[in-house]
XYZ file of C-alpha atoms in Angstrom:
454
model
C -3.848 47.953 16.457
C -7.114 46.658 14.992
C -8.254 50.249 14.485
C -5.017 51.162 12.663
C -5.273 48.015 10.549
C -8.829 48.921 9.532
C -7.849 52.511 8.722
C -4.980 51.363 6.487
C -7.231 48.756 4.876
C -9.883 51.381 4.143
C -7.206 53.748 2.797
C -5.887 50.973 0.555
C -9.372 50.306 -0.821
C -9.808 54.032 -1.468
C -6.459 54.774 -3.166
C -6.757 51.681 -5.374
C -10.414 52.333 -6.106
C -11.948 53.435 -9.425
C -10.374 56.941 -9.476
C -6.813 55.538 -9.361
C -7.557 52.838 -11.916
C -9.159 55.416 -14.231
C -6.132 57.713 -13.755
C -3.639 54.992 -14.680
C -5.654 53.803 -17.677
C -6.397 57.379 -18.714
C -2.754 58.444 -18.676
C -1.787 55.306 -20.606
C -4.455 55.942 -23.248
C -3.467 59.622 -23.467
C 0.165 58.671 -24.068
C -0.814 56.043 -26.658
C -2.746 58.704 -28.546
C 0.079 61.273 -28.266
C 2.490 58.652 -29.618
C 0.004 57.666 -32.363
C -0.035 54.106 -30.956
C 3.632 53.667 -31.861
C 4.289 51.190 -28.970
C 1.768 48.762 -30.485
C 3.242 49.035 -33.982
C 6.844 48.489 -32.894
C 6.516 45.206 -31.002
C 8.766 43.370 -33.445
C 11.374 46.126 -33.235
C 11.184 46.044 -29.437
C 11.851 42.308 -29.354
C 14.778 42.717 -31.751
C 16.268 45.457 -29.571
C 15.903 43.280 -26.461
C 17.930 40.545 -28.180
C 20.570 42.995 -29.416
C 20.745 44.546 -25.962
C 22.634 41.530 -24.660
C 25.790 42.941 -26.266
C 25.706 46.736 -26.093
C 28.252 49.135 -27.515
C 30.877 49.414 -24.772
C 31.273 53.086 -25.633
C 27.702 53.830 -24.560
C 27.370 55.367 -21.084
C 25.795 53.223 -18.363
C 26.532 50.484 -15.856
C 24.954 47.309 -17.272
C 23.673 46.044 -20.618
C 20.158 47.089 -21.711
C 19.211 43.398 -21.541
C 20.407 43.134 -17.934
C 18.502 46.346 -17.123
C 15.315 44.861 -18.591
C 15.867 41.628 -16.646
C 16.312 43.647 -13.445
C 12.989 45.384 -14.112
C 11.344 42.054 -14.967
C 12.817 40.553 -11.801
C 10.670 42.983 -9.836
C 7.527 42.577 -11.961
C 7.385 38.942 -13.099
C 6.630 37.296 -9.785
C 3.884 36.344 -7.418
C 1.530 38.759 -9.184
C 1.628 36.547 -12.267
C 0.769 33.462 -10.221
C -1.305 34.606 -7.244
C -2.471 37.938 -8.723
C -3.986 36.484 -11.894
C -5.623 33.711 -9.881
C -7.172 36.250 -7.511
C -8.435 38.343 -10.447
C -10.203 35.338 -11.987
C -11.466 34.056 -8.630
C -13.121 37.419 -7.874
C -13.858 38.858 -11.321
C -14.372 35.755 -13.455
C -12.757 34.953 -16.830
C -13.580 38.436 -18.151
C -10.940 39.873 -15.813
C -8.253 38.500 -18.130
C -9.571 40.652 -21.000
C -9.219 43.772 -18.844
C -5.699 42.734 -17.885
C -4.907 42.727 -21.616
C -6.451 46.183 -22.019
C -4.358 47.452 -19.111
C -1.186 46.061 -20.674
C -1.853 47.534 -24.109
C -2.193 51.071 -22.758
C 0.455 50.317 -20.124
C 3.059 49.737 -22.823
C 2.870 53.443 -23.675
C 3.160 54.329 -19.992
C 6.190 52.075 -19.509
C 7.791 53.425 -22.703
C 7.338 56.995 -21.457
C 8.702 56.182 -17.998
C 11.884 54.675 -19.416
C 12.484 57.328 -22.099
C 12.202 60.143 -19.566
C 14.250 58.276 -16.949
C 17.138 57.828 -19.396
C 16.808 61.330 -20.859
C 17.051 62.987 -17.445
C 19.396 60.569 -15.675
C 22.555 61.850 -14.035
C 25.733 60.552 -12.411
C 25.817 60.079 -8.661
C 28.743 60.724 -6.326
C 30.201 57.318 -7.210
C 30.170 58.075 -10.937
C 27.280 55.680 -11.666
C 24.243 56.612 -13.741
C 20.999 56.957 -11.786
C 17.524 57.862 -12.950
C 13.817 57.332 -12.544
C 10.739 59.494 -11.965
C 12.426 61.512 -9.202
C 15.241 62.609 -11.534
C 12.862 63.158 -14.460
C 10.802 65.433 -12.234
C 13.810 67.319 -10.847
C 15.742 67.703 -14.125
C 12.786 67.825 -16.494
C 10.312 69.998 -14.605
C 12.829 72.114 -12.674
C 13.687 72.803 -9.013
C 10.215 74.035 -8.106
C 8.929 70.472 -8.680
C 11.712 68.794 -6.690
C 9.314 68.159 -3.796
C 7.228 65.941 -6.086
C 10.276 63.857 -6.935
C 11.066 63.663 -3.236
C 7.568 62.383 -2.520
C 7.989 59.629 -5.116
C 11.379 58.649 -3.677
C 10.081 58.579 -0.096
C 7.129 56.317 -0.860
C 9.234 54.168 -3.186
C 11.926 53.778 -0.548
C 9.389 52.702 2.070
C 7.577 50.329 -0.310
C 10.912 48.655 -1.024
C 11.193 47.489 2.580
C 7.638 46.194 2.811
C 5.899 44.793 -0.256
C 9.174 44.575 -2.180
C 11.129 42.755 0.521
C 9.514 41.431 3.685
C 6.295 40.267 2.028
C 8.299 38.385 -0.609
C 10.614 36.699 1.909
C 7.552 35.776 3.949
C 6.021 34.149 0.864
C 9.202 32.146 0.262
C 9.347 30.969 3.885
C 5.675 29.988 3.798
C 6.075 27.980 0.585
C 9.199 26.251 1.896
C 7.408 25.291 5.107
C 4.159 24.182 3.471
C 5.600 22.299 0.506
C 8.960 21.058 1.752
C 8.620 21.117 5.578
C 11.591 23.472 5.970
C 11.321 25.760 9.047
C 10.845 29.461 8.378
C 13.945 30.341 10.399
C 16.151 28.121 8.224
C 14.685 29.643 5.041
C 15.253 33.104 6.486
C 18.931 32.478 7.206
C 19.637 31.085 3.728
C 17.725 33.905 2.027
C 19.468 36.559 4.111
C 22.897 35.256 3.146
C 22.035 34.976 -0.557
C 20.279 38.344 -0.794
C 23.044 40.053 1.180
C 25.719 38.642 -1.142
C 23.901 39.947 -4.226
C 22.871 43.339 -2.836
C 26.310 44.237 -1.502
C 27.624 43.829 -5.056
C 25.415 46.662 -6.313
C 23.603 46.969 -9.643
C 26.240 45.045 -11.610
C 25.781 41.947 -9.452
C 21.989 42.385 -9.303
C 21.923 42.707 -13.086
C 24.103 39.622 -13.537
C 21.899 37.489 -11.255
C 18.700 38.820 -12.849
C 20.099 38.158 -16.319
C 20.761 34.548 -15.311
C 17.580 33.794 -13.314
C 14.786 35.777 -14.965
C 14.913 34.251 -18.472
C 15.274 30.767 -16.962
C 12.332 31.165 -14.597
C 10.133 32.758 -17.272
C 10.855 30.029 -19.809
C 10.305 27.217 -17.278
C 7.004 28.708 -16.162
C 5.864 29.279 -19.756
C 6.702 25.664 -20.655
C 4.658 24.408 -17.683
C 1.732 26.603 -18.685
C 1.926 25.332 -22.269
C 1.879 21.763 -20.958
C -1.330 22.521 -19.026
C -2.869 24.031 -22.161
C -1.767 21.003 -24.200
C -3.378 18.702 -21.619
C -6.674 20.580 -21.860
C -6.296 21.761 -25.475
C -9.883 20.848 -26.384
C -11.093 23.496 -23.895
C -9.049 26.428 -25.266
C -11.753 27.720 -27.703
C -14.309 27.658 -24.879
C -11.840 29.500 -22.618
C -11.535 32.393 -25.080
C -15.326 32.443 -25.438
C -15.653 32.805 -21.649
C -13.024 35.586 -21.556
C -14.636 37.753 -24.237
C -18.220 37.025 -23.172
C -17.705 37.807 -19.494
C -15.625 40.897 -20.154
C -18.916 42.614 -21.063
C -21.591 40.517 -19.326
C -21.912 39.180 -15.759
C -20.452 35.787 -14.843
C -23.068 33.489 -13.332
C -22.357 31.563 -10.142
C -21.076 28.068 -10.863
C -19.437 25.418 -8.706
C -17.515 27.226 -5.976
C -17.495 30.500 -7.942
C -19.895 33.053 -6.475
C -20.452 34.966 -9.716
C -19.213 38.432 -10.707
C -20.614 41.628 -12.220
C -18.911 43.307 -15.175
C -17.541 46.020 -12.871
C -15.840 43.334 -10.769
C -14.196 41.911 -13.898
C -12.970 45.377 -14.851
C -11.834 46.310 -11.351
C -9.882 43.157 -10.588
C -8.556 42.787 -14.120
C -7.202 46.335 -14.202
C -5.932 46.315 -10.599
C -4.129 42.978 -10.874
C -2.746 43.922 -14.283
C -1.195 47.060 -12.805
C 0.146 45.173 -9.780
C 1.706 42.633 -12.122
C 3.423 44.842 -14.718
C 3.824 48.031 -12.604
C 3.122 50.313 -15.576
C 2.325 53.643 -13.937
C 4.465 53.149 -10.835
C 7.614 54.418 -12.566
C 9.881 51.697 -11.204
C 11.140 50.317 -14.545
C 12.784 53.635 -15.363
C 15.002 53.307 -12.291
C 16.484 50.057 -13.616
C 16.647 51.084 -17.274
C 18.464 54.319 -16.394
C 21.471 52.186 -15.382
C 21.603 50.531 -18.817
C 24.316 51.282 -21.369
C 22.713 53.491 -23.986
C 23.085 56.786 -25.788
C 19.474 56.879 -26.964
C 16.512 57.208 -24.572
C 14.009 56.033 -27.216
C 15.855 52.766 -27.807
C 15.814 52.175 -24.039
C 12.094 52.945 -23.994
C 11.374 50.415 -26.755
C 13.280 47.794 -24.772
C 11.654 48.779 -21.496
C 8.072 48.601 -22.768
C 8.641 44.949 -23.669
C 8.618 44.245 -19.943
C 4.877 44.965 -19.879
C 4.313 42.827 -22.968
C 6.253 39.862 -21.542
C 4.771 40.172 -18.072
C 1.092 40.550 -18.915
C 0.420 39.624 -22.526
C 2.551 36.462 -22.316
C 2.971 35.259 -18.719
C -0.336 36.442 -17.229
C -2.276 35.244 -20.289
C -0.807 31.747 -19.991
C -1.652 31.667 -16.282
C -5.222 32.765 -16.924
C -5.757 30.259 -19.742
C -4.298 27.473 -17.582
C -6.758 28.326 -14.798
C -9.747 28.446 -17.140
C -8.985 25.379 -19.273
C -8.214 23.240 -16.221
C -11.575 24.267 -14.736
C -10.130 25.165 -11.327
C -11.229 28.820 -11.560
C -14.719 27.637 -10.505
C -13.454 25.896 -7.346
C -13.854 28.832 -4.973
C -10.124 28.795 -4.137
C -8.048 31.953 -4.683
C -4.441 33.117 -4.901
C -1.434 30.870 -5.419
C -3.427 27.857 -4.183
C -5.685 28.203 -7.236
C -2.743 28.162 -9.656
C -1.300 25.192 -7.748
C -4.593 23.385 -8.373
C -4.198 23.918 -12.132
C -0.642 22.555 -12.031
C -1.784 19.564 -9.962
C -4.666 18.866 -12.366
C -2.320 18.631 -15.371
C 0.707 17.202 -13.541
C -0.637 15.126 -10.652
C 1.832 14.227 -7.937
C 4.464 16.850 -8.688
C 2.813 19.858 -10.358
C 2.196 21.752 -7.127
C 5.817 21.230 -6.029
C 7.050 22.502 -9.375
C 4.954 25.629 -8.937
C 6.291 26.034 -5.392
C 9.868 26.122 -6.693
C 8.930 28.680 -9.335
C 7.179 30.823 -6.735
C 10.336 30.802 -4.623
C 12.517 31.967 -7.514
C 9.934 34.576 -8.554
C 9.799 36.054 -5.054
C 13.596 35.932 -4.665
C 14.187 37.958 -7.828
C 11.426 40.393 -6.856
C 13.383 41.162 -3.679
C 16.479 41.919 -5.775
C 14.657 44.188 -8.220
C 12.854 46.142 -5.531
C 16.011 46.384 -3.421
C 17.640 48.321 -6.246
C 14.586 50.555 -6.623
C 14.591 51.302 -2.906
C 18.319 51.986 -2.882
C 18.066 54.581 -5.651
C 15.111 56.231 -3.906
C 17.000 56.592 -0.621
C 20.123 57.747 -2.457
C 18.055 60.498 -4.086
C 16.804 61.609 -0.678
C 19.978 61.223 1.407
C 22.935 60.947 -0.977
C 25.314 58.059 -1.651
C 26.123 57.768 2.069
C 22.772 55.994 2.440
C 23.669 53.147 0.055
C 25.613 50.775 2.344
C 23.317 51.265 5.389
C 20.319 50.689 3.118
C 21.773 47.469 1.702
C 22.481 46.162 5.217
C 19.005 47.112 6.482
C 17.350 45.645 3.392
C 19.234 42.388 3.972
C 18.080 42.345 7.616
C 14.472 42.867 6.513
C 14.645 39.569 4.613
C 15.072 37.704 7.905
C 12.373 39.749 9.637
C 9.971 39.076 6.790
C 10.576 35.332 6.905
C 9.509 35.165 10.562
C 6.765 37.809 10.836
C 3.062 37.981 10.033
C 2.868 40.612 7.322
C -0.707 41.209 6.224
C -0.478 44.736 7.617
C 2.874 45.369 5.865
C 1.321 44.206 2.571
C -1.520 46.726 2.960
C 0.889 49.549 3.788
C 3.054 48.623 0.802
C 0.043 48.787 -1.509
C -0.768 52.271 -0.215
C 2.816 53.425 -0.791
C 2.649 52.057 -4.349
C -0.401 54.223 -5.007
C 1.375 57.256 -3.581
C 4.304 56.506 -5.928
C 2.008 56.340 -8.936
C 0.459 59.790 -8.454
C 3.640 61.937 -8.847
C 4.901 59.630 -11.580
C 1.711 59.892 -13.646
C 1.572 63.664 -13.170
C 5.154 64.008 -14.404
C 4.389 61.868 -17.475
C 1.572 64.216 -18.426
C 3.665 67.348 -17.878
C 6.688 65.965 -19.736
C 4.707 64.407 -22.607
C 5.730 67.172 -25.104
C 9.394 66.267 -24.521
C 8.538 62.585 -24.859
C 6.842 63.140 -28.233
C 9.713 65.343 -29.443
C 12.348 62.726 -28.564
C 10.288 59.980 -30.203
C 9.716 61.911 -33.439
C 13.384 62.911 -33.678
C 14.505 59.306 -33.168
C 12.303 57.818 -35.874
C 13.043 60.689 -38.270
C 16.767 59.961 -37.842
C 16.206 56.241 -38.353
C 14.157 56.917 -41.496
C 16.795 59.265 -42.880
C 19.550 56.708 -42.243
C 17.496 54.036 -44.032
C 17.065 56.307 -47.079
C 20.805 56.962 -47.260
C 21.611 53.255 -47.252
């Protein structure tokens, strides 16, 4: 078993090494250039569309509102990566890692936009009459039958990742937090989680969307308010924090306190890697959720979908990073969620770490829901609608298994599957980029013409 563990660990290091990071950033930059940096110039429009998406036109085809679709995607992305992932990036790469997370997000907005536009453009109805989409359908319907195997590869790895990193690892994190912070046995946490997750999953995308629409904004706002309180507490250190971020993005970070120091390449590597893990731009998952949204225009869905990357990284991850730097805990030598807990405890002694624990629990819970839907659509693509109910039952069972098991190996395997998802998705984005540009140009030409008429 040790040999297998080492092989998977080495494979994980290889597939998430510089070539993969360059590929993801390269595709994102290519798409930004093809789109003439439109995603960066339409941030205000994107935010307006998100707000309007709460009440879609009931005549538009789809299962849930565009807002609920975005919240479902955010449920899977805004999570432990924003808390533990950012902390790990700073602990290993120094403050400069935050700059490279920003760079990843700015090019990732184009990637996420493309993923959603193509997912909606090439979505189809399943045997139950519900709209389904994502990279596998974009590949099959956009590139033709000869590329169907590539869509199948994406669906297979996505379906497997949904059980591991998207489910069992998250339930394990919840059980661990409940036991450490509140002295609640893992078995008890597992039973409660299994019942709650099962109730939501068996209701399908409409119930998942409703729960995500209720929980995600609440958890994001509460976390943002806590982060702002930390920054207010250490407000005199904010200018110095930005100086550290920009300085160490391009020069090595010296060893200080418990921090061992970091080269520029470490800042780039961990900043880019953790940014991708956090916002999932390049994995193709957001398109699966957005394809279920009520819409008649793929570009509008894309503008809404890309805001997930902006909210996840530019807002939530930035606040986490600044909280870690201004509080001074990034130099402590601690890593992961424990490092973020230290920042909360420094600003809110006596209860800050418990507040973070509750937020971690909700983050992980919603991540399970988002990834459960991704996994379901992947298995449905491979095996038809007959796989839906068995998948939901098995996914619910995995919650209990995850709460009780030791899952370091499952986490590694899940990371590898994520990389194997990214490769066919990124290839399809490159091949379908002419269609993406055509749809985008047609949309904005129509909007411009309508504005002239009025």
